Coordinates of C-alpha atoms in Angstrom, one line a residue:
G1 CA 26.9 -18.1 -21.1
Q2 CA 23.1 -18.8 -21.3
L3 CA 22.5 -15.1 -22.1
S4 CA 24.9 -15.2 -25.1
I5 CA 23.2 -18.4 -26.4
L6 CA 19.8 -16.6 -26.0
Q7 CA 21.2 -13.6 -27.9
E8 CA 22.4 -15.8 -30.7
K9 CA 19.0 -17.4 -31.0
I10 CA 17.3 -14.0 -31.2
D11 CA 19.8 -12.9 -33.9
H12 CA 19.1 -16.1 -35.8
L13 CA 15.3 -15.5 -35.6
E14 CA 15.7 -11.9 -36.8
R15 CA 17.7 -13.1 -39.8
L16 CA 14.9 -15.7 -40.6
L17 CA 12.3 -13.0 -40.3
A18 CA 14.2 -10.7 -42.6
E19 CA 14.5 -13.5 -45.2
N20 CA 10.9 -14.3 -44.9
N21 CA 9.9 -10.6 -45.5
E22 CA 12.2 -10.6 -48.6
I23 CA 10.6 -13.8 -49.8
I24 CA 7.0 -12.5 -49.3
S25 CA 7.8 -9.2 -51.1
N26 CA 9.3 -11.2 -54.0
I27 CA 6.2 -13.3 -54.2
R28 CA 4.0 -10.2 -54.0
D29 CA 5.9 -8.6 -56.9
S30 CA 5.6 -11.8 -58.9
V31 CA 1.8 -11.9 -58.3
I32 CA 1.5 -8.2 -59.3
N33 CA 3.5 -8.7 -62.5
L34 CA 1.4 -11.8 -63.2
S35 CA -1.9 -10.1 -62.7
E36 CA -0.7 -7.2 -64.9
S37 CA 0.3 -9.6 -67.7
V38 CA -3.1 -11.3 -67.4
K39 CA -4.7 -7.8 -67.7
D40 CA -2.7 -7.1 -70.8
G41 CA -4.1 -10.2 -72.4
Q42 CA -0.7 -11.9 -72.6
K43 CA -1.9 -15.0 -70.8
N44 CA 1.1 -17.2 -70.0
P45 CA -0.3 -20.6 -68.9
E46 CA 2.9 -21.6 -67.2
A47 CA 3.0 -18.4 -65.2
I48 CA -0.6 -18.6 -64.3
N49 CA -0.6 -22.2 -63.2
F50 CA 2.5 -21.9 -61.2
S51 CA 2.4 -24.7 -58.7
Q52 CA 4.1 -25.1 -55.4
G53 CA 7.0 -26.8 -57.3
S54 CA 7.7 -23.9 -59.6
V55 CA 7.4 -21.4 -56.7
S56 CA 10.0 -23.4 -54.7
E57 CA 12.3 -23.3 -57.8
L58 CA 11.9 -19.5 -57.9
F59 CA 12.4 -19.1 -54.1
P60 CA 14.0 -22.3 -52.6
S61 CA 13.8 -21.1 -49.0
A62 CA 10.0 -20.4 -49.4
S63 CA 9.0 -24.1 -49.5
V64 CA 8.2 -24.3 -45.8
L65 CA 6.3 -21.1 -46.0
F66 CA 4.3 -22.4 -48.9
A67 CA 3.6 -25.7 -47.3
I68 CA 1.8 -23.8 -44.6
D69 CA 0.1 -21.5 -47.0
S70 CA -1.2 -24.3 -49.2
E71 CA -2.6 -25.9 -46.0
D72 CA -4.5 -22.6 -45.3
C73 CA -5.8 -22.5 -48.8
L74 CA -6.9 -26.1 -48.5
F75 CA -8.7 -25.3 -45.2
A76 CA -10.5 -22.3 -46.9
S77 CA -11.9 -24.4 -49.7
K78 CA -12.8 -27.4 -47.4
S79 CA -14.7 -25.2 -44.8
G80 CA -17.3 -24.0 -47.2
N81 CA -15.6 -20.6 -47.6
H82 CA -15.2 -20.9 -51.4
G83 CA -13.3 -17.7 -51.6
S84 CA -16.0 -15.7 -49.7
G85 CA -14.1 -15.6 -46.4
V86 CA -13.9 -12.1 -44.8
Q87 CA -11.0 -11.3 -42.4
M88 CA -11.6 -8.0 -40.5
L89 CA -7.9 -7.1 -40.4
D90 CA -7.9 -7.2 -44.3
V91 CA -11.1 -5.1 -44.4
Y92 CA -9.4 -2.5 -42.1
D93 CA -6.4 -2.5 -44.5
I94 CA -8.5 -1.7 -47.6
L95 CA -11.0 0.8 -46.2
P96 CA -9.9 4.5 -46.6
F97 CA -12.2 5.5 -43.7
D98 CA -13.1 8.6 -45.6
N99 CA -16.5 10.2 -44.9
P100 CA -18.2 11.2 -48.2
D101 CA -21.9 12.4 -48.1
G102 CA -24.0 9.5 -49.3
G103 CA -27.2 11.5 -49.9
V104 CA -30.3 10.5 -47.9
W105 CA -28.4 7.7 -46.3
K106 CA -25.6 10.0 -45.3
Q107 CA -23.0 7.3 -44.6
G108 CA -23.9 5.1 -47.6
F109 CA -25.0 5.4 -51.2
D110 CA -28.1 5.7 -53.4
I111 CA -29.9 2.3 -53.7
T112 CA -31.9 1.5 -56.9
Y113 CA -33.9 -1.4 -58.0
N114 CA -36.2 -2.7 -60.9
D115 CA -39.9 -3.0 -60.1
N116 CA -40.1 -6.6 -61.4
E117 CA -37.3 -8.0 -59.2
W118 CA -39.8 -9.6 -56.9
D119 CA -42.1 -11.1 -59.6
N120 CA -40.9 -14.7 -59.1
E121 CA -40.2 -14.5 -55.4
P122 CA -42.1 -12.0 -53.2
L123 CA -40.4 -9.8 -50.6
Q124 CA -41.0 -11.1 -47.0
V125 CA -41.0 -8.2 -44.5
F126 CA -40.7 -8.9 -40.7
V127 CA -41.5 -5.8 -38.6
V128 CA -40.1 -6.6 -35.1
P129 CA -41.4 -4.3 -32.3
H130 CA -39.0 -3.9 -29.4
S131 CA -38.2 -1.6 -26.5
H132 CA -34.6 -1.0 -25.5
N133 CA -34.4 -0.8 -21.7
D134 CA -31.1 0.3 -20.2
P135 CA -30.7 -1.1 -16.7
G136 CA -29.4 2.3 -15.5
W137 CA -28.1 5.2 -17.7
L138 CA -29.7 8.6 -17.3
K139 CA -31.7 7.3 -14.3
T140 CA -30.9 4.4 -11.9
F141 CA -32.2 0.9 -12.5
D142 CA -34.9 1.3 -9.9
D143 CA -36.0 4.7 -11.2
Y144 CA -36.3 3.5 -14.8
F145 CA -38.3 0.5 -13.6
R146 CA -40.7 2.6 -11.6
D147 CA -41.2 5.3 -14.3
Q148 CA -41.1 3.3 -17.5
T149 CA -40.2 -0.4 -17.6
Q150 CA -43.0 -1.9 -15.4
H151 CA -45.6 0.0 -17.6
I152 CA -44.1 -1.3 -20.8
L153 CA -44.3 -4.9 -19.6
N154 CA -47.8 -4.5 -18.1
N155 CA -49.1 -3.0 -21.4
M156 CA -47.3 -5.8 -23.3
V157 CA -49.5 -8.5 -21.6
I158 CA -52.7 -6.6 -22.4
K159 CA -52.0 -5.4 -25.9
L160 CA -50.5 -8.6 -27.4
Q161 CA -53.6 -10.5 -26.3
E162 CA -55.9 -8.1 -28.2
D163 CA -54.6 -9.4 -31.6
N164 CA -52.7 -12.7 -32.1
R165 CA -50.9 -11.2 -35.1
R166 CA -49.0 -8.8 -32.8
K167 CA -45.4 -9.6 -31.7
F168 CA -42.9 -8.3 -29.3
I169 CA -39.3 -9.1 -28.1
W170 CA -37.5 -8.4 -24.8
S171 CA -33.9 -8.9 -23.7
E172 CA -33.1 -7.6 -20.2
I173 CA -33.9 -10.2 -17.6
S174 CA -32.7 -7.9 -14.7
Y175 CA -35.9 -5.9 -15.4
F176 CA -38.1 -8.8 -16.4
S177 CA -37.4 -10.7 -13.2
K178 CA -38.1 -7.6 -11.0
W179 CA -41.5 -7.2 -12.8
W180 CA -42.3 -10.9 -12.6
D181 CA -41.9 -10.8 -8.8
G182 CA -44.6 -8.2 -8.6
I183 CA -47.3 -9.6 -10.8
D184 CA -50.2 -12.0 -10.1
S185 CA -50.5 -15.6 -11.3
Q186 CA -53.0 -14.6 -14.0
K187 CA -50.5 -12.3 -15.7
K188 CA -47.8 -14.9 -15.4
D189 CA -50.0 -17.5 -17.1
A190 CA -50.7 -15.0 -19.9
V191 CA -47.0 -14.4 -20.5
K192 CA -46.3 -18.1 -20.7
R193 CA -49.2 -18.4 -23.2
L194 CA -47.8 -15.5 -25.3
I195 CA -44.4 -17.2 -25.4
K196 CA -45.9 -20.6 -26.3
D197 CA -47.9 -19.0 -29.1
G198 CA -44.8 -17.2 -30.5
Q199 CA -46.1 -13.7 -30.0
F200 CA -43.6 -12.8 -27.3
E201 CA -39.9 -13.8 -27.5
I202 CA -37.0 -13.4 -25.0
V203 CA -33.9 -12.6 -27.0
T204 CA -30.3 -13.2 -25.7
G205 CA -31.8 -13.6 -22.2
G206 CA -28.8 -12.3 -20.3
W207 CA -29.2 -10.4 -17.0
V208 CA -28.3 -7.3 -19.1
M209 CA -27.3 -6.5 -22.7
S210 CA -23.6 -6.5 -21.8
D211 CA -20.8 -4.4 -23.0
E212 CA -18.3 -6.4 -25.1
A213 CA -15.0 -4.6 -24.6
S214 CA -14.6 -3.9 -20.8
P215 CA -16.0 -7.1 -19.1
H216 CA -13.9 -10.1 -18.2
Y217 CA -15.3 -13.2 -20.0
F218 CA -16.1 -14.7 -16.6
A219 CA -18.6 -12.0 -15.9
L220 CA -20.1 -12.2 -19.4
I221 CA -20.8 -15.9 -18.9
D222 CA -22.0 -15.4 -15.3
Q223 CA -24.7 -12.8 -16.3
L224 CA -25.8 -15.1 -19.2
I225 CA -26.1 -18.0 -16.7
E226 CA -28.0 -15.9 -14.3
G227 CA -30.5 -14.8 -16.9
H228 CA -30.9 -18.2 -18.5
Q229 CA -31.3 -20.0 -15.2
W230 CA -34.0 -17.5 -14.2
L231 CA -35.8 -18.1 -17.5
E232 CA -35.5 -21.9 -17.2
K233 CA -36.9 -21.9 -13.7
N234 CA -39.7 -19.4 -14.1
L235 CA -40.8 -19.7 -17.7
G236 CA -39.3 -23.0 -18.9
V237 CA -37.8 -21.3 -22.0
K238 CA -34.3 -21.2 -23.6
P239 CA -33.5 -18.2 -25.8
K240 CA -32.1 -19.1 -29.2
S241 CA -31.3 -15.7 -30.9
G242 CA -28.9 -13.0 -29.7
W243 CA -29.9 -9.3 -29.8
A244 CA -27.2 -6.7 -29.2
I245 CA -28.3 -3.3 -30.6
D246 CA -26.5 -0.9 -28.2
P247 CA -23.0 -2.1 -27.1
F248 CA -20.3 0.2 -28.5
G249 CA -18.6 -2.2 -30.9
H250 CA -18.8 -6.0 -31.0
S251 CA -16.5 -8.8 -29.9
P252 CA -16.1 -12.3 -31.4
T253 CA -15.9 -13.6 -27.8
M254 CA -19.6 -12.8 -27.5
A255 CA -20.3 -14.7 -30.7
Y256 CA -18.4 -17.6 -29.3
L257 CA -20.2 -17.6 -25.9
L258 CA -23.6 -17.4 -27.6
K259 CA -22.7 -20.3 -29.9
R260 CA -21.6 -22.3 -26.9
T261 CA -24.9 -21.4 -25.1
G262 CA -26.7 -23.2 -27.9
F263 CA -27.7 -20.2 -30.0
S264 CA -28.0 -20.4 -33.8
N265 CA -28.4 -16.7 -34.6
M266 CA -27.4 -13.3 -33.5
L267 CA -27.8 -9.6 -34.4
I268 CA -25.4 -6.7 -33.9
Q269 CA -25.8 -3.0 -34.6
R270 CA -23.1 -0.5 -33.5
V271 CA -20.4 -1.1 -36.1
H272 CA -18.2 1.6 -37.7
Y273 CA -20.1 3.3 -40.5
S274 CA -17.4 2.7 -43.1
V275 CA -17.5 -1.1 -42.3
K276 CA -21.3 -1.1 -42.7
K277 CA -21.1 0.7 -46.0
H278 CA -18.4 -1.7 -47.3
F279 CA -20.4 -4.7 -46.2
A280 CA -23.6 -3.3 -47.8
T281 CA -21.8 -2.9 -51.2
Q282 CA -20.5 -6.5 -50.9
K283 CA -23.9 -7.8 -49.5
T284 CA -22.0 -9.3 -46.6
L285 CA -24.1 -7.8 -43.8
E286 CA -25.2 -11.4 -43.0
F287 CA -22.4 -13.9 -42.4
F288 CA -21.2 -16.8 -40.4
W289 CA -19.1 -15.4 -37.6
R290 CA -16.2 -17.8 -37.0
Q291 CA -13.4 -17.6 -34.4
N292 CA -10.0 -16.7 -35.8
W293 CA -8.5 -19.9 -34.4
D294 CA -11.2 -22.3 -35.7
L295 CA -9.8 -24.5 -38.5
G296 CA -13.3 -26.0 -39.2
S297 CA -16.7 -24.5 -38.8
S298 CA -17.6 -25.6 -35.2
T299 CA -17.7 -22.0 -33.9
D300 CA -19.9 -20.6 -36.8
I301 CA -22.9 -18.6 -35.8
L302 CA -25.2 -16.8 -38.3
C303 CA -25.0 -13.1 -37.7
H304 CA -27.1 -10.2 -39.0
M305 CA -25.5 -6.7 -39.0
M306 CA -28.0 -3.8 -39.1
P307 CA -27.0 -1.5 -42.0
F308 CA -27.8 2.0 -40.9
Y309 CA -26.8 4.6 -38.2
S310 CA -29.0 3.5 -35.3
Y311 CA -31.7 1.1 -34.0
D312 CA -34.4 3.8 -33.8
V313 CA -37.3 3.8 -36.3
P314 CA -35.9 6.5 -38.6
H315 CA -32.9 4.3 -39.2
T316 CA -34.4 0.8 -39.5
C317 CA -37.2 0.8 -42.1
G318 CA -34.8 1.7 -45.0
P319 CA -32.1 4.1 -46.1
D320 CA -34.0 7.4 -45.8
P321 CA -34.5 8.5 -42.2
K322 CA -36.8 11.4 -43.3
I323 CA -39.2 8.8 -44.7
C324 CA -38.8 6.1 -42.0
C325 CA -39.5 8.7 -39.3
Q326 CA -43.0 9.2 -40.8
F327 CA -43.7 5.5 -40.0
D328 CA -42.9 5.9 -36.3
F329 CA -46.4 6.5 -35.1
K330 CA -45.4 7.5 -31.6
R331 CA -44.4 10.8 -33.4
L332 CA -47.9 11.6 -34.7
P333 CA -48.7 15.3 -34.3
G334 CA -49.6 16.3 -30.7
G335 CA -47.3 13.8 -29.0
R336 CA -44.1 14.5 -27.0
V337 CA -41.7 13.4 -29.8
S338 CA -41.6 14.7 -33.3
C339 CA -39.5 14.1 -36.4
P340 CA -36.3 16.2 -36.7
W341 CA -36.8 16.1 -40.5
R342 CA -39.9 18.3 -40.1
V343 CA -42.3 15.8 -41.9
P344 CA -44.6 14.2 -39.3
P345 CA -46.3 10.7 -39.6
E346 CA -49.9 10.5 -40.8
A347 CA -52.4 8.2 -39.2
I348 CA -53.4 5.5 -41.8
H349 CA -56.9 5.6 -43.2
A350 CA -58.7 4.4 -46.4
G351 CA -57.9 7.7 -48.1
N352 CA -54.1 7.5 -47.7
V353 CA -53.3 3.8 -47.2
Q354 CA -52.3 3.1 -50.8
H355 CA -49.9 6.1 -51.0
R356 CA -48.4 5.4 -47.5
A357 CA -48.0 1.7 -48.1
W358 CA -46.2 2.3 -51.3
I359 CA -43.8 4.8 -49.7
V360 CA -42.8 2.4 -46.9
L361 CA -42.6 -0.6 -49.3
D362 CA -40.1 1.4 -51.4
Q363 CA -37.9 1.7 -48.2
Y364 CA -38.2 -2.1 -47.5
R365 CA -37.3 -2.9 -51.1
K366 CA -34.2 -0.6 -51.0
K367 CA -33.1 -2.1 -47.7
S368 CA -33.5 -5.6 -49.1
K369 CA -31.0 -4.7 -51.9
L370 CA -28.2 -4.7 -49.3
F371 CA -28.8 -8.4 -48.4
R372 CA -28.6 -11.7 -50.3
T373 CA -32.2 -12.9 -49.7
K374 CA -35.6 -11.4 -50.2
V375 CA -36.3 -11.5 -46.5
V376 CA -36.2 -8.1 -44.7
L377 CA -35.9 -7.3 -41.0
A378 CA -37.4 -4.0 -39.9
P379 CA -37.0 -3.4 -36.1
L380 CA -39.7 -1.1 -34.7
G381 CA -38.7 0.5 -31.4
D382 CA -36.3 2.7 -29.5
D383 CA -35.2 3.4 -25.9
F384 CA -38.0 2.7 -23.3
R385 CA -40.7 2.6 -26.0
Y386 CA -44.3 1.3 -25.6
A387 CA -44.6 2.6 -22.0
E388 CA -48.1 4.1 -22.7
S389 CA -51.1 2.1 -23.8
S390 CA -51.7 4.7 -26.6
E391 CA -48.4 4.0 -28.2
W392 CA -49.2 0.3 -28.6
D393 CA -52.4 1.3 -30.5
Q394 CA -50.6 3.9 -32.6
Q395 CA -47.9 1.5 -33.8
Y396 CA -49.8 -1.8 -34.1
Q397 CA -53.0 -0.5 -35.6
N398 CA -51.4 1.8 -38.2
Y399 CA -48.9 -0.9 -39.2
Q400 CA -51.6 -3.6 -39.4
K401 CA -53.5 -1.4 -41.9
L402 CA -50.4 -1.0 -44.0
F403 CA -49.7 -4.8 -43.9
D404 CA -53.3 -5.6 -44.8
Y405 CA -53.2 -3.3 -47.8
M406 CA -49.8 -4.4 -49.1
N407 CA -50.7 -8.1 -48.7
S408 CA -54.0 -7.5 -50.6
R409 CA -52.1 -6.3 -53.7
P410 CA -50.7 -9.4 -55.5
E411 CA -49.0 -7.2 -58.1
W412 CA -46.8 -5.7 -55.3
H413 CA -45.3 -9.1 -54.6
V414 CA -44.8 -8.6 -50.8
K415 CA -45.8 -10.4 -47.6
A416 CA -45.5 -8.0 -44.6
Q417 CA -46.2 -8.9 -41.0
F418 CA -45.1 -8.4 -37.4
G419 CA -42.5 -10.9 -36.3
T420 CA -40.1 -11.9 -33.5
L421 CA -36.3 -12.1 -34.1
S422 CA -36.5 -15.9 -34.5
D423 CA -39.3 -15.6 -37.0
Y424 CA -37.0 -13.5 -39.1
F425 CA -34.0 -16.0 -38.8
E426 CA -36.2 -19.0 -39.5
A427 CA -37.5 -17.4 -42.7
L428 CA -33.9 -16.4 -43.6
R429 CA -32.6 -20.0 -43.1
K430 CA -35.5 -21.4 -45.1
E431 CA -35.0 -18.9 -48.0
S432 CA -31.2 -19.6 -48.2
N433 CA -31.7 -23.4 -47.8
L434 CA -29.6 -23.5 -44.6
G435 CA -29.8 -26.8 -42.8
E436 CA -29.4 -26.3 -39.0
K437 CA -25.9 -27.9 -39.1
S438 CA -24.4 -26.8 -42.5
S439 CA -22.3 -23.7 -43.0
N440 CA -23.6 -23.3 -46.5
S441 CA -21.5 -21.0 -48.7
F442 CA -24.6 -18.9 -49.4
F443 CA -23.4 -16.6 -46.7
P444 CA -19.7 -15.5 -46.3
V445 CA -17.6 -16.6 -43.3
L446 CA -16.2 -13.8 -41.3
S447 CA -13.5 -13.7 -38.6
G448 CA -12.4 -10.8 -36.5
D449 CA -13.9 -8.1 -34.4
F450 CA -15.7 -4.8 -34.7
F451 CA -13.7 -2.3 -32.6
T452 CA -13.1 0.6 -32.5
Y453 CA -16.6 1.9 -33.2
A454 CA -17.4 5.3 -34.8
D455 CA -21.0 6.3 -35.4
R456 CA -20.2 9.3 -37.5
D457 CA -17.3 11.6 -38.5
H458 CA -14.3 10.9 -36.3
H459 CA -16.4 10.1 -33.2
Y460 CA -14.5 7.0 -32.0
W461 CA -16.0 5.3 -29.0
S462 CA -12.7 4.4 -27.3
G463 CA -12.7 6.5 -24.1
Y464 CA -14.9 4.0 -22.4
F465 CA -12.2 1.4 -22.6
T466 CA -10.5 3.1 -19.7
S467 CA -12.9 5.7 -18.2
R468 CA -13.9 5.5 -14.5
P469 CA -11.0 3.0 -13.7
F470 CA -11.9 2.9 -10.0
Y471 CA -15.2 1.1 -10.8
K472 CA -13.6 -1.0 -13.5
R473 CA -11.2 -2.2 -10.8
L474 CA -14.1 -2.7 -8.3
D475 CA -15.7 -5.0 -10.8
R476 CA -12.6 -7.2 -11.1
V477 CA -12.2 -7.3 -7.3
M478 CA -15.8 -8.4 -6.9
E479 CA -15.4 -11.1 -9.5
S480 CA -12.5 -12.7 -7.6
Y481 CA -14.5 -12.5 -4.3
I482 CA -17.6 -14.1 -5.9
R483 CA -15.5 -17.0 -7.4
A484 CA -13.8 -17.6 -4.0
A485 CA -17.1 -17.4 -2.1
E486 CA -18.9 -19.8 -4.4
I487 CA -16.1 -22.4 -4.2
L488 CA -15.7 -22.1 -0.4
Y489 CA -19.5 -22.1 0.1
S490 CA -19.9 -25.3 -2.0
L491 CA -17.1 -27.1 0.1
A492 CA -18.6 -25.8 3.4
L493 CA -22.0 -27.1 2.3
V494 CA -20.6 -30.6 1.9
Q495 CA -18.7 -30.4 5.2
S496 CA -21.8 -29.2 7.1
S497 CA -23.9 -32.1 5.8
K498 CA -21.2 -34.7 6.6
S499 CA -20.7 -33.5 10.1
E500 CA -24.5 -33.0 10.6
K501 CA -24.1 -29.3 11.1
M502 CA -26.6 -28.3 8.3
S503 CA -29.0 -26.8 10.7
V504 CA -26.2 -24.6 12.3
F505 CA -24.4 -23.5 9.1
P506 CA -26.2 -20.4 7.6
S507 CA -26.5 -22.0 4.1
V508 CA -29.9 -20.5 3.1
N509 CA -28.9 -16.9 4.0
N510 CA -25.5 -17.2 2.3
Y511 CA -27.1 -18.7 -0.8
K512 CA -29.3 -15.6 -1.0
L513 CA -26.2 -13.3 -0.6
L514 CA -24.4 -15.2 -3.4
T515 CA -27.4 -14.9 -5.8
E516 CA -27.7 -11.2 -5.0
A517 CA -24.0 -10.7 -5.6
R518 CA -24.1 -12.5 -9.0
R519 CA -27.0 -10.3 -10.0
N520 CA -25.3 -7.1 -8.9
L521 CA -22.2 -8.2 -10.8
G522 CA -24.4 -9.0 -13.8
L523 CA -26.0 -5.6 -13.7
F524 CA -22.6 -3.9 -13.8
Q525 CA -21.8 -5.7 -17.1
H526 CA -24.5 -3.5 -18.7
H527 CA -23.1 -1.3 -21.6
D528 CA -23.7 1.9 -19.6
A529 CA -22.3 0.6 -16.3
I530 CA -18.8 -1.0 -16.6
T531 CA -18.2 1.3 -19.5
G532 CA -18.6 4.4 -17.3
T533 CA -21.1 6.1 -19.7
A534 CA -23.9 6.6 -17.1
K535 CA -24.6 9.8 -15.1
D536 CA -22.6 10.3 -11.9
W537 CA -25.5 9.4 -9.4
V538 CA -26.2 6.3 -11.4
V539 CA -22.5 5.3 -11.2
V540 CA -22.8 5.8 -7.4
D541 CA -25.8 3.5 -7.4
Y542 CA -23.9 0.8 -9.3
G543 CA -20.9 1.3 -7.0
T544 CA -23.0 1.0 -3.9
R545 CA -24.5 -2.3 -5.1
L546 CA -21.0 -3.7 -5.8
F547 CA -19.7 -2.5 -2.5
H548 CA -22.6 -4.1 -0.5
S549 CA -22.1 -7.3 -2.4
I550 CA -18.4 -7.4 -1.7
M551 CA -19.1 -7.0 2.0
N552 CA -21.7 -9.8 1.8
L553 CA -19.3 -12.0 -0.1
K554 CA -16.7 -11.5 2.6
K555 CA -19.3 -12.7 5.1
V556 CA -19.9 -15.8 3.0
I557 CA -16.1 -16.5 2.8
I558 CA -15.7 -16.0 6.6
D559 CA -18.7 -18.3 7.4
S560 CA -17.5 -21.0 4.9
A561 CA -13.9 -20.8 5.9
H562 CA -14.9 -21.1 9.6
I563 CA -16.3 -24.6 9.3
L564 CA -13.6 -25.7 6.8
V565 CA -10.6 -24.8 9.0
L566 CA -11.9 -26.5 12.1
K567 CA -10.2 -29.8 12.8
D568 CA -13.0 -30.9 15.1
K569 CA -16.2 -30.2 13.2
N570 CA -18.3 -31.0 16.3
A571 CA -16.9 -27.9 17.9
Y572 CA -18.5 -25.7 15.2
S573 CA -21.0 -23.2 16.3
Y574 CA -22.2 -20.1 14.5
D575 CA -22.7 -16.7 16.0
A576 CA -23.5 -13.9 13.5
S577 CA -22.4 -11.1 15.9
T578 CA -18.9 -12.4 16.4
P579 CA -17.3 -13.7 13.2
F580 CA -14.7 -16.4 13.8
L581 CA -12.3 -14.9 11.2
K582 CA -11.5 -11.5 9.7
M583 CA -10.7 -10.5 6.2
D584 CA -7.3 -9.1 5.3
D585 CA -8.6 -5.8 4.1
V586 CA -11.4 -3.3 4.9
Q587 CA -13.2 -0.9 2.6
A588 CA -15.2 1.9 4.4
S589 CA -17.5 3.0 1.5
Q590 CA -18.2 2.4 -2.2
D591 CA -15.9 5.2 -3.3
S592 CA -13.0 4.7 -0.9
L593 CA -9.8 2.6 -1.3
P594 CA -9.4 -0.6 0.8
H595 CA -6.8 -0.6 3.6
K596 CA -5.1 -3.7 5.0
T597 CA -6.1 -5.1 8.4
V598 CA -3.3 -4.8 10.8
I599 CA -2.9 -7.6 13.4
K600 CA -1.4 -6.3 16.6
L601 CA 0.3 -9.1 18.5
T602 CA 0.3 -8.9 22.3
L603 CA 1.2 -11.3 25.1
Q604 CA -2.3 -12.6 25.0
P605 CA -2.5 -15.5 22.6
R606 CA -5.1 -15.2 19.9

């Protein structure tokens, strides 16, 4: 009887849906007819101003539908959208996803401008030096640190102090904390000074630059907490701008988490080239990213989308990679890297500075035409850059000569300088009169996500959603263990202090194991780890870290459960060699499946 009632309800719903579809198609036809009649110049004021009343006369059963829709329209106008809202599902509907050749900017279009566009308001250029350090990819985390990362950070301290106009940003705290543990107090003081003076900025400040498709939100938050607590404790700083140049597609969940972390700004890079081109034509590459379910503006965060193919220097100064490559001074003749476009950079000197400054300014101007303000962001870096002292000199000295020359020509109407990410966003907010709290309609409001990513042709980055499923599962298993261990440990800590067993309960050692486990879990959220895009031996390194931490977490769970299950707490004694309890499953190695523990019952009670 209940089944037949259910079936009737389903039939009724299907009929309602069919009616709704018919109503919507009727409305769509009316709107199309209306817009055509407007185009023909036969403006019928009654038709154009058709109100909810006249619609419900046309379609009586549509009144409920329209009551909802008029609410939505009301919300759109109240929330500062003013017709400039962007919904990604609509964008995906209108884009043909074709792949025409755009000229020098292969995936875009020719950009033109008039020389006098900056006469009243000069162009502000922020060149932001950065080094993208993957915590494991082609090498393991430790190998990268030994060979490259430690040298980058050591040079950073020396080279930024040579000239207070120099700037640098850093994001991966997994590496930074490892480096910090090995440096002397003099270097530590220098770093704090550089941060205070605004020369050095920590961006995002997570344990890693996490993937945004494969992780569970629990792990995303956990690696942010781990990074932010480390920064708070060791440097007394709180990051305020997000920097995600390498995850393969971007999720609104990350935007939400960063907003809740207290961030005002964020930057993303790997977005489908067709979407980038569309946004560039509409000048919507900078927007307030809002959650789909947010009926106000409480989740808005200002987001900058990089317009070109990559985050390397050839694709960041402007639309022409052949020209931008000539301003990556690590590629000067005689070095290990060169420009694939066969035109090398030239060192800047008095004889060529005018010509070279004009060429790069042309790129900055063209790039600025894709945005709504006269403030330009030009990142300057690539993977594991600035490892050698010579590269710092090549980049910073040549760029400073270009800046000095540009800034000395008032008729060029430009102010160029090194900057951090927050320097750029501060200038952007000032330029667009954005108060800290207001979602001004100067920038559009966008809702939705940026999956699935293609960097060119039909190269869709979707394989990593499911690749190496064994390790993706191991990640989830470890998350559940870490949560259980943290809760039981916290309760056990309270019990041990109540029953005066603090000296017996191994709290300090277990706390270290918990911290290490959180850091190993955090490391695995990296966009080349949980994704499965690292080399085989690197994956084994990640797997080994997860496996060891799972074993350690089991130990924390056993130790904590031990004191909690005892009725008589005074009987509690701890012996590391003979655990009081056993876990219900055992895993022999990082690449083996767990098997259940079998309890054999005998006549002996146990």
